[in-house]
Coordinates of C-alpha atoms and ligand atoms in Angstrom, one line a residue:
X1 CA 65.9 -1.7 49.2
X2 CA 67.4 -3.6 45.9
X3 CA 65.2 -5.9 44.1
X4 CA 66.2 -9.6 44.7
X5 CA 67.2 -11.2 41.6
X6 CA 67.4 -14.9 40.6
X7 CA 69.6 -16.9 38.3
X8 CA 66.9 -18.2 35.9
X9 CA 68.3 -21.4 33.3
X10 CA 65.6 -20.1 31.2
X11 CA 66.7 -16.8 30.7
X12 CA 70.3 -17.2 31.1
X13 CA 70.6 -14.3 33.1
X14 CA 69.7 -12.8 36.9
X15 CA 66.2 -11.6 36.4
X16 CA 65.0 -9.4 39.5
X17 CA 62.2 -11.0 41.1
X18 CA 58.6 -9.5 40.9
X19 CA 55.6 -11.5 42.2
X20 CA 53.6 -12.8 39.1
X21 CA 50.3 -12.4 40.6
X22 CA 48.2 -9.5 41.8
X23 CA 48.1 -11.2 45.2
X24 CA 51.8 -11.0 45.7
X25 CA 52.3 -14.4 46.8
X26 CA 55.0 -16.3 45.3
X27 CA 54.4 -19.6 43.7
X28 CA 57.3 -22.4 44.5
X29 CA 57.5 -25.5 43.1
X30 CA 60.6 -28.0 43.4
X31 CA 60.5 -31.4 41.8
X32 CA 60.7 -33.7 45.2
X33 CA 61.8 -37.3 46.1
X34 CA 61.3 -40.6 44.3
X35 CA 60.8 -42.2 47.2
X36 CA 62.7 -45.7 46.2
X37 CA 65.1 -45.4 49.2
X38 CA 66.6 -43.5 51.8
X39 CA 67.3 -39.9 50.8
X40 CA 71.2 -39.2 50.3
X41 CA 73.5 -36.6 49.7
X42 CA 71.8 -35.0 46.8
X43 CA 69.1 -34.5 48.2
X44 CA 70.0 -32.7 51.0
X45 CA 72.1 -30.5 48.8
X46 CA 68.5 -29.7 46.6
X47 CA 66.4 -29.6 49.4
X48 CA 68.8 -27.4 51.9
X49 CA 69.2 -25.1 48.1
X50 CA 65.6 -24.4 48.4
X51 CA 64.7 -24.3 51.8
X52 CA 67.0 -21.1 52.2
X53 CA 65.9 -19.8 49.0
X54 CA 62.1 -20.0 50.3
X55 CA 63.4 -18.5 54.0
X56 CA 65.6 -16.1 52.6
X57 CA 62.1 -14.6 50.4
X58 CA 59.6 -14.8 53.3
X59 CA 62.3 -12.7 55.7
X60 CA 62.3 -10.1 52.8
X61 CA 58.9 -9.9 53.3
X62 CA 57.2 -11.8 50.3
X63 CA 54.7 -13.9 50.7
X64 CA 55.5 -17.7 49.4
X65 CA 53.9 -21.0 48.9
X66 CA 55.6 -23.4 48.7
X67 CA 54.8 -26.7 47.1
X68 CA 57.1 -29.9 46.6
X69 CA 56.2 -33.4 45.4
X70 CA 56.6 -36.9 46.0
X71 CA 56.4 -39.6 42.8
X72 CA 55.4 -42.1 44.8
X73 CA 54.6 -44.7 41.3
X74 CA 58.1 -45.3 39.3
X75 CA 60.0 -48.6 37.6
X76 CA 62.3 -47.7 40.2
X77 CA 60.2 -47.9 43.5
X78 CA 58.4 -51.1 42.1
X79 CA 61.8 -52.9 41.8
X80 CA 62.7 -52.3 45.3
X81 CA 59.4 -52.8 46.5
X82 CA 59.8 -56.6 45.3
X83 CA 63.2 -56.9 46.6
X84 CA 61.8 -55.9 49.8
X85 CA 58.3 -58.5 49.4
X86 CA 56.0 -55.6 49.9
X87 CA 53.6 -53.5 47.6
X88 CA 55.1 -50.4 46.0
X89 CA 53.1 -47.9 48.2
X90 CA 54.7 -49.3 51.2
X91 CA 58.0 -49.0 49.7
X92 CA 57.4 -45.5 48.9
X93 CA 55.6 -44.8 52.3
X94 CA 58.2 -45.6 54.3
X95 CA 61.1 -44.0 52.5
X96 CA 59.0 -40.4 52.5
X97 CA 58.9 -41.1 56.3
X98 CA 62.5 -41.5 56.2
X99 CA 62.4 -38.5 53.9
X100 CA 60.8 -36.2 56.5
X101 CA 63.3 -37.8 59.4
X102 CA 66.6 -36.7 58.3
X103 CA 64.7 -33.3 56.5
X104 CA 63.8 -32.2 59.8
X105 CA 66.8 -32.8 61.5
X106 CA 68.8 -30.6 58.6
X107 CA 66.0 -27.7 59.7
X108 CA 64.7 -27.7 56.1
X109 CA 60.9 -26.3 56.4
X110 CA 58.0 -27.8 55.5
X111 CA 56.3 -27.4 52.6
X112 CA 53.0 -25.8 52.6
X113 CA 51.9 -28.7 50.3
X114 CA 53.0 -32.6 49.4
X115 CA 50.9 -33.6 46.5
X116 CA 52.3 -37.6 45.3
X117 CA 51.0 -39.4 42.2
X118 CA 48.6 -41.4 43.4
X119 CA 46.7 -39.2 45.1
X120 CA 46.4 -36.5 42.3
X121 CA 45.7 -39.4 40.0
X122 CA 42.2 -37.4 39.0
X123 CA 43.9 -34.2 38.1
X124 CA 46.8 -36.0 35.9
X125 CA 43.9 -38.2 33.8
X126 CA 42.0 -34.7 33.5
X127 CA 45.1 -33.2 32.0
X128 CA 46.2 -35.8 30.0
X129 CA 42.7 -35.7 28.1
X130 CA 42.8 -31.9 27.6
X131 CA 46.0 -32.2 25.8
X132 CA 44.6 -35.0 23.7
X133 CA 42.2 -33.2 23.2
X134 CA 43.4 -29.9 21.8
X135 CA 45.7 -31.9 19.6
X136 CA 49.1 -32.1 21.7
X137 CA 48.9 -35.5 22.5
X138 CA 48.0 -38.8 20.9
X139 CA 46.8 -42.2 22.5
X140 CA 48.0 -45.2 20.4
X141 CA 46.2 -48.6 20.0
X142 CA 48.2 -50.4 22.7
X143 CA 47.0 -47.8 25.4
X144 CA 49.7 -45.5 25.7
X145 CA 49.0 -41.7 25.5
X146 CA 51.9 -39.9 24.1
X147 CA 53.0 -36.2 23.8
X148 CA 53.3 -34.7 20.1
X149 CA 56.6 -32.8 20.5
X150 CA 56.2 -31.6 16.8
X151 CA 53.1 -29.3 18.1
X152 CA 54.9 -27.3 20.5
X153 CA 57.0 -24.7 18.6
X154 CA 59.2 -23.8 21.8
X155 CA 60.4 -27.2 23.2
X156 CA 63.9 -26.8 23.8
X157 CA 64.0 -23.2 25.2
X158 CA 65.1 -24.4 28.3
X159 CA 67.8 -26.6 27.5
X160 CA 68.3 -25.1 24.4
X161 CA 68.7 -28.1 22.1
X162 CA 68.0 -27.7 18.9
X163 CA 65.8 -30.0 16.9
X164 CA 69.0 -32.1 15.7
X165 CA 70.5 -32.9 18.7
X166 CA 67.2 -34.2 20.3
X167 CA 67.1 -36.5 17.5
X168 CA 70.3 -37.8 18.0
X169 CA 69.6 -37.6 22.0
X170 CA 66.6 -39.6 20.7
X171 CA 67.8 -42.0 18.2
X172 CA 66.7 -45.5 19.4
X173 CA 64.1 -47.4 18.5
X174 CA 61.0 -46.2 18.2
X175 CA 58.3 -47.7 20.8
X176 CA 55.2 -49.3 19.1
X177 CA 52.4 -47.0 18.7
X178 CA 54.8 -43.4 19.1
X179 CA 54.9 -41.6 15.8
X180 CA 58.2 -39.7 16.4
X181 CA 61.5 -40.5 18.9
X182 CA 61.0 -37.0 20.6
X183 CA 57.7 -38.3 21.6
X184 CA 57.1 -38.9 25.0
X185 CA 54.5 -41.0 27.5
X186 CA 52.1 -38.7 29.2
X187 CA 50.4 -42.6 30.1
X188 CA 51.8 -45.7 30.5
X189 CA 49.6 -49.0 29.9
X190 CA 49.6 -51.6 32.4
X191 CA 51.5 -54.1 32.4
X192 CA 51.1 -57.5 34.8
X193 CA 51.4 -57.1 38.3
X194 CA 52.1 -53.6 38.6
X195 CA 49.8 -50.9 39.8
X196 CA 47.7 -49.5 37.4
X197 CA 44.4 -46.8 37.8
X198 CA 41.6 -46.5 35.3
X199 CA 41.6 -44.1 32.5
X200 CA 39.3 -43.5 28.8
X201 CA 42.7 -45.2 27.7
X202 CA 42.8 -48.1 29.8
X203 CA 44.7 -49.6 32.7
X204 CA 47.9 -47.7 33.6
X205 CA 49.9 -44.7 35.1
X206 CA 50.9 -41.6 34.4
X207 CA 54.6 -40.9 32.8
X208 CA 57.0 -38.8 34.9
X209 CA 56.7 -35.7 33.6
X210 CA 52.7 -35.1 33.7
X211 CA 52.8 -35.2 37.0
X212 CA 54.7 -32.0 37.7
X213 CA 52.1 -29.9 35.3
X214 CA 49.3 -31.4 36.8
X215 CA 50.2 -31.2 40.3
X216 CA 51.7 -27.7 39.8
X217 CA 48.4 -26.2 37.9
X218 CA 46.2 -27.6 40.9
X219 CA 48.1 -26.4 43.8
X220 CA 49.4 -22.7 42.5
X221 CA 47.6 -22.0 39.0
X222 CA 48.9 -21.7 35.3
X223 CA 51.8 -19.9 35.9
X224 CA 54.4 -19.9 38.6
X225 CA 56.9 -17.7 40.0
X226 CA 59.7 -20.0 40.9
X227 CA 60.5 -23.9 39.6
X228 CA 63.0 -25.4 41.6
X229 CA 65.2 -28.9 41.4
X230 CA 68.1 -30.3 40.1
X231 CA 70.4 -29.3 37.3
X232 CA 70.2 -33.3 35.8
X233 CA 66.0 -32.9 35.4
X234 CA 66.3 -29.7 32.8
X235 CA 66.6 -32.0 30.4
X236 CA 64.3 -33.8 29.7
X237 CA 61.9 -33.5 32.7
X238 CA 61.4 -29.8 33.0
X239 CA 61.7 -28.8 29.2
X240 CA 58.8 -31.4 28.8
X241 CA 57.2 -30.2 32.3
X242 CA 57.3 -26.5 30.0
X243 CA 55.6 -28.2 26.9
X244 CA 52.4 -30.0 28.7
X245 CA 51.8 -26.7 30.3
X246 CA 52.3 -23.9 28.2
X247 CA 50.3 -25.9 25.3
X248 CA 47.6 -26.5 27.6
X249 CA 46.9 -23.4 29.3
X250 CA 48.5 -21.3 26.5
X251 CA 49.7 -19.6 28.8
X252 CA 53.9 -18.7 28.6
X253 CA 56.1 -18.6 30.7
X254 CA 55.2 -21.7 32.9
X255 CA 57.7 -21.0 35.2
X256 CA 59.4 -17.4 35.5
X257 CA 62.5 -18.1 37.1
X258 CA 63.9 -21.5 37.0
X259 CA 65.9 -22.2 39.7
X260 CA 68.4 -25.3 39.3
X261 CA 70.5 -26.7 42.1
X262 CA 74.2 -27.8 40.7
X263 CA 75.0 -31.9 41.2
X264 CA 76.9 -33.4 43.7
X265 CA 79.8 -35.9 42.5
X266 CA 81.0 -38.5 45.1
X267 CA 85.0 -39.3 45.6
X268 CA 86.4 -41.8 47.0
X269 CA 88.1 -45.3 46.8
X270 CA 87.6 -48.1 45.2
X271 CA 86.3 -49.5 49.1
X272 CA 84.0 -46.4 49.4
X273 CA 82.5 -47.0 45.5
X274 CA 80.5 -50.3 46.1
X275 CA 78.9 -49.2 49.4
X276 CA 78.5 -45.8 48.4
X277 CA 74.4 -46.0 48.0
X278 CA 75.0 -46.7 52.0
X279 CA 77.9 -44.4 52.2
X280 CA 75.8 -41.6 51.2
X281 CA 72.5 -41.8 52.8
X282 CA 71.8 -39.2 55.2
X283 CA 71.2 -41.7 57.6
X284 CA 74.5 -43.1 57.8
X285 CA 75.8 -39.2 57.4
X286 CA 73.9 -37.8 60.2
X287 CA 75.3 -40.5 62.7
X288 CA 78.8 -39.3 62.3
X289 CA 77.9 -35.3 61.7
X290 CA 76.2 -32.6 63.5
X291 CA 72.7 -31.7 61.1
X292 CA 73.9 -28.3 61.2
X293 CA 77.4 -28.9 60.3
X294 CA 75.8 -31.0 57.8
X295 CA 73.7 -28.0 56.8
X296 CA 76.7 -25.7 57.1
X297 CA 78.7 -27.5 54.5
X298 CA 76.5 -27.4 51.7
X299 CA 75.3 -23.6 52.3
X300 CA 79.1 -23.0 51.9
X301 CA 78.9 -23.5 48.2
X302 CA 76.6 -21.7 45.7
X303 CA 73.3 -23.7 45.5
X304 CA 73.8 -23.4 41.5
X305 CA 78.0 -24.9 41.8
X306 CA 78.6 -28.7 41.6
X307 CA 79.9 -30.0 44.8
X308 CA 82.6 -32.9 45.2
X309 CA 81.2 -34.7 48.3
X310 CA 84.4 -37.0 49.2
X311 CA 84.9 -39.6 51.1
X312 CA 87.9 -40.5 52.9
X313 CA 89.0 -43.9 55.0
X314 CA 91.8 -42.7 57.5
X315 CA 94.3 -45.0 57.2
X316 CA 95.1 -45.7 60.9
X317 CA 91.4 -47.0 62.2
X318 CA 90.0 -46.8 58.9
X319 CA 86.8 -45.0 59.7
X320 CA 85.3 -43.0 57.3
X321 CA 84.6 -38.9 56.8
X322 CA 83.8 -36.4 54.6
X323 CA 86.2 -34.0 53.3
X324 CA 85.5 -30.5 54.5
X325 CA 82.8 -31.2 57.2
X326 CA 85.6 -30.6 59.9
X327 CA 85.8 -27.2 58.7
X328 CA 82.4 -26.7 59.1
X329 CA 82.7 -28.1 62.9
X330 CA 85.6 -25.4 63.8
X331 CA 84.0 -23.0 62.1
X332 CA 80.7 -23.7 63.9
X333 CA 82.6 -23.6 67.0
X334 CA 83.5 -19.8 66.5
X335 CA 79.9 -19.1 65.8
X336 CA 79.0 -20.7 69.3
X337 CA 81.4 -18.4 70.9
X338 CA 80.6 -15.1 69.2
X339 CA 77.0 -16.3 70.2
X340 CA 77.6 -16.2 74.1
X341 CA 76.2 -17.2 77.4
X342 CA 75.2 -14.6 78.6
X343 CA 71.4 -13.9 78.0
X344 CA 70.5 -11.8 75.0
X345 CA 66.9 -10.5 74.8
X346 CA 65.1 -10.5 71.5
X347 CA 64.1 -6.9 71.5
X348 CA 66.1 -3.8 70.7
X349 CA 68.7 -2.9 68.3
X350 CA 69.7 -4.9 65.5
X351 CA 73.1 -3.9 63.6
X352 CA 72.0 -2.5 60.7
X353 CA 75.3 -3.2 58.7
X354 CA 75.6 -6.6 58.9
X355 CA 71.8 -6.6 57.6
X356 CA 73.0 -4.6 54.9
X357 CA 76.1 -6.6 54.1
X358 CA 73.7 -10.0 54.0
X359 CA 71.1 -8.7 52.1
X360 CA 73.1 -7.3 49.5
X361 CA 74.9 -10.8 49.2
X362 CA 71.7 -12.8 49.2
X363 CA 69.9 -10.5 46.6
X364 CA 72.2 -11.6 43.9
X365 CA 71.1 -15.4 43.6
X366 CA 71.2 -15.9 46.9
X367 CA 74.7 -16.4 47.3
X368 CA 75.5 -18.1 50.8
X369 CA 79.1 -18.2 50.8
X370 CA 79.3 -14.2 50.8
X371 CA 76.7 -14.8 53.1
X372 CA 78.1 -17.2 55.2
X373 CA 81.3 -14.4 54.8
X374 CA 79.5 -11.9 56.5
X375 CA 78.0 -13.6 59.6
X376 CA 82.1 -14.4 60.4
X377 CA 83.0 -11.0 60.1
X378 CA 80.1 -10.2 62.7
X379 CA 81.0 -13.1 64.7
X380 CA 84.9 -11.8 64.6
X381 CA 83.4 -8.2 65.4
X382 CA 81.5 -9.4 68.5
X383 CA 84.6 -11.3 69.9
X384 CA 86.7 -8.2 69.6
X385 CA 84.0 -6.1 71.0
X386 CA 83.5 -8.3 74.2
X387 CA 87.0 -8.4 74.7
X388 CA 87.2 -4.3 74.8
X389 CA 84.2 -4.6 77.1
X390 CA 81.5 -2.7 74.4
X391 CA 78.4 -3.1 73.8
X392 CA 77.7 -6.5 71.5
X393 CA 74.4 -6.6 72.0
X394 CA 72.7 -5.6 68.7
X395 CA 75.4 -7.2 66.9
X396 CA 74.6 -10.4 68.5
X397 CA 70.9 -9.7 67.8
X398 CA 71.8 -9.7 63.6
X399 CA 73.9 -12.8 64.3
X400 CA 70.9 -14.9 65.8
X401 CA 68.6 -13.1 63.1
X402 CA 71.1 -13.7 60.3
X403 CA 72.1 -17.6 61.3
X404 CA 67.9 -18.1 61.2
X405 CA 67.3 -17.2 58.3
X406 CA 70.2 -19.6 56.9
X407 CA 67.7 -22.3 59.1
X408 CA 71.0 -22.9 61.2
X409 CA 70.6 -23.5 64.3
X410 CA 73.3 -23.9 66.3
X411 CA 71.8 -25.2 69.7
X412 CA 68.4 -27.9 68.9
X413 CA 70.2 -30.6 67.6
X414 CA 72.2 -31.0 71.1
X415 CA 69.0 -30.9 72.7
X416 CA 67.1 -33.2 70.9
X417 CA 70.2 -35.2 71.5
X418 CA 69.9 -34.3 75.2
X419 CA 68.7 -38.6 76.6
X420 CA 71.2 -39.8 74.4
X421 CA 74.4 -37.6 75.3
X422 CA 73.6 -37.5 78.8
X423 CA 75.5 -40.2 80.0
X424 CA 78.9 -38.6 78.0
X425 CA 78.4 -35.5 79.5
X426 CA 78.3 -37.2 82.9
X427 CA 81.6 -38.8 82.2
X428 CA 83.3 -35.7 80.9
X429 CA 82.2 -34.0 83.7
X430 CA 83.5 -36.4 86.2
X431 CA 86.6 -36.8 84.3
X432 CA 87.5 -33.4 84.2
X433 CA 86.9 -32.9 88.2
X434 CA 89.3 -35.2 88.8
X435 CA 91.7 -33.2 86.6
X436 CA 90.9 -30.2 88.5
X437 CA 91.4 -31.9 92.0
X438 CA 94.8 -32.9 90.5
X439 CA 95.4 -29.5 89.3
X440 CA 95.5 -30.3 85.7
X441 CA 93.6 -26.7 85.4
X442 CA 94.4 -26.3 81.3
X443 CA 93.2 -29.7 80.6
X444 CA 90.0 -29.5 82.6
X445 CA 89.7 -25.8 80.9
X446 CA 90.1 -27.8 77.4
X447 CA 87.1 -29.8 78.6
X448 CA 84.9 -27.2 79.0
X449 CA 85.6 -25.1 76.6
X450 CA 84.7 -28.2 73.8
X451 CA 81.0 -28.6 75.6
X452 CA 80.6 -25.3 75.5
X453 CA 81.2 -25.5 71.5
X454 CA 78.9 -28.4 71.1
X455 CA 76.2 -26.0 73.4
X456 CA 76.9 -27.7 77.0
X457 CA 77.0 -25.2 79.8
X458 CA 79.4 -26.9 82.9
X459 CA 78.3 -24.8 86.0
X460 CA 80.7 -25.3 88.5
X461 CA 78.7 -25.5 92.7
X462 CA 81.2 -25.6 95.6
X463 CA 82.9 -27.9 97.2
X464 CA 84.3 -29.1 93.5
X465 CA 80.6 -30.0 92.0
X466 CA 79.1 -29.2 89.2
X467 CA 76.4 -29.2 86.8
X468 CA 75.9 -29.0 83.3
X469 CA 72.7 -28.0 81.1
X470 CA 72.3 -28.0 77.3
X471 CA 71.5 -24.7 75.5
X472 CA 68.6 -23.9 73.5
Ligands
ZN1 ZN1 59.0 -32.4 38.3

């Protein structure tokens, strides 16, 4: 079979993916959540990126860890956390609970690990001191520890800046106690009323970056096979992430491939611009759309492409959407169909071409919108074939095995759903009997046919009853 190969920012180039280690297990890290409030758009973009990324490897037959983190200490969580008149851990608490409430509806996996801040607080001290210690990091008077970017010969390989423009990138004034603007905190020192921890420096907590090279060396080792996130932390969080390690453990490179999702940008109205933190929680999201349709959406653009997320008002009722996600529901809709009643057992043939086709589009960077182009070609394939009365069987088998390992799953979130929408199935139901009993037969038709899109079975009894159940 072809080797997989990855997009890596610090090459520049696909690099075909070979497991670092003798073992053969992958090492994954993505740069997780600040959890200062409900997770939004971006996230789910990021999160969806590497979730298939990780599923797409293990169905190749690799074996992955996977590893993601939480800051659960920033400026940004404290603010909110006094805004909302309770300590910052709570703050951060509940919005990684919120966190793994709208992640699990979108069907992203969890991670084999969750390591936050304050629980690897030992670790971070420990590797602050080493670089102190072997001359890549300086404490100042005040109690700051800072990181001497002058001893690392590479910094900038990743972004690839050259010294000049981190300068200028730099040029504000310099922080007491920091000897050159590049310079950054590995530890902050306390100030009042903010959470600090114990260390040979004093009071204080750890800067952003540390805890990424910390977390990373304790939960997979020196060196990794895949560093995920977004494209907005290569600079400066990962090329500093690169630094603490590689002068450390000496060891290069930190990460082999480095994986960077693209940024979403919001549109929309001047009404849509002060709400939008709101606007674009997945929250608010998820009680318009369909998880999966959310899901769908965002697979349909390359993980490493910027996508416009826009929001629209319709002018009639004024209710809000999101460009595209219909697209996503009709298209959804075809899937259903191609799908099928009828009962499909999961052993025996699978068609080998679609397999084929899929692989060969995921091997190059995992590209799910040539991905996404081949399970509608199946789909179209096992609509034509019912029709002509053949056999769809295995075909149908690749499209269930295909749409998993994309993690979309066309039938739980009606089911989960199943208290909620009960009573609107009911009504349906009963609405389109009496269509039937006045002979309104394409209208009723148009009825069922949409619950069978959205996974409700009608079942029609005699005398003019009928039942309905929700597919799994
Ligand atoms: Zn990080």
């Amino acid at each position: 079979m072809s080797p997989v190969r990855i997009y890596s920012t610090l090459t520049g180039r696909e690099d075909e993916l070979v497991p670092l280690h003798p073992d053969g297990v992958l090492r994954m890290y993505v740069c997780g959540m600040t959890p200062k409030f409900h997770p939004h758009v971006g996230h789910a973009r990021l999160f969806v990126a590497m979730d298939v990324i990780r599923r797409y490897l293990v169905w190749r037959g690799f074996k992955l860890k996977y590893v993601q983190n939480f800051t659960d200490v920033d400026d940004k969580i404290i603010q909110r956390a006094a805004s909302e008149n309770r300590d910052s851990q709570a703050t951060a608490n509940a919005y990684i609970d919120s966190y793994f409430e709208v992640m699990d509806r979108l069907n992203v996996q969890r991670a084999d690990d969750y390591p936050t801040v304050t629980t690897y607080m030992r670790p971070i001290v420990e590797f602050i001191g080493d670089l102190v210690e072997v001359g890549h990091a300086y404490p100042s008077e005040l109690g700051d520890v800072w990181f001497d970017v002058g001893s690392f010969r590479d910094y900038g390989k990743l972004s690839r800046r050259d010294l000049n423009s981190q300068l200028v990138a730099a040029r504000k004034e310099l922080e007491p106690g920091k000897r050159d603007p590049r310079d950054f905190a590995l530890w902050k020192r306390a100030k009042p009323g903010e959470p600090a921890w114990e260390s040979p420096w004093g009071p204080g907590r750890p800067g952003w970056h540390i805890e990424c090279s910390a977390m990373v060396r304790e939960t997979l080792g020196d060196q990794i096979d895949i560093h995920g996130g977004g494209a907005d932390l290569i600079f400066p969080h990962h090329e500093n992430e690169i630094a603490q390690s590689e002068s450390l453990t000496g060891k290069a490179p930190f990460a082999r491939h480095w994986a960077h999702a693209g940024l979403v940008t919001l549109a929309g109205g001047d009404k849509m611009a002060h709400s939008a933190e709101n606007f674009t929680t997945l929250a608010m999201i998820l009680e318009r759309y369909d998880p999966q349709e959310v899901r769908y959406f965002l697979l349909a653009t390359h993980y490493r492409s910027s996508l416009t997320f826009a929001l629209e008002t319709d002018g009639l009722d004024g209710a809000w959407r999101v460009r595209g996600i219909e697209d996503a529901r009709s298209a959804l809709g075809r899937l259903r169909r191609a799908l099928g009643d009828e009962p499909l057992s999961a052993d025996g043939p699978v068609d080998q071409d679609a397999v084929k086709a899929f692989t060969t589009a995921m091997d190059a960077d995992f590209n799910t919108p040539d991905a996404l182009g081949v399970i509608f070609d199946l789909a179209r394939e096992i609509n034509t074939g019912r029709v002509a009365g053949q056999e769809t069987d295995p075909k149908r088998r690749a499209l269930v095995q295909l749409l998993d390992v994309l993690g979309l799953n066309l039938r739980a979130e009606v089911a989960r759903n199943h208290q909620e929408v009960g009573p609107y199935v009911d009504l349906l139901v009963e609405v389109r009997r009496k269509l039937r009993d006045a002979k309104q037969w394409s209208l009723a038709d148009e009825i069922r046919n949409a619950l069978t899109d959205l996974g409700v079975t009608v079942n029609d009894g005699p005398g003019g009853t009928s039942t309905w159940s929700i597919e799994r």
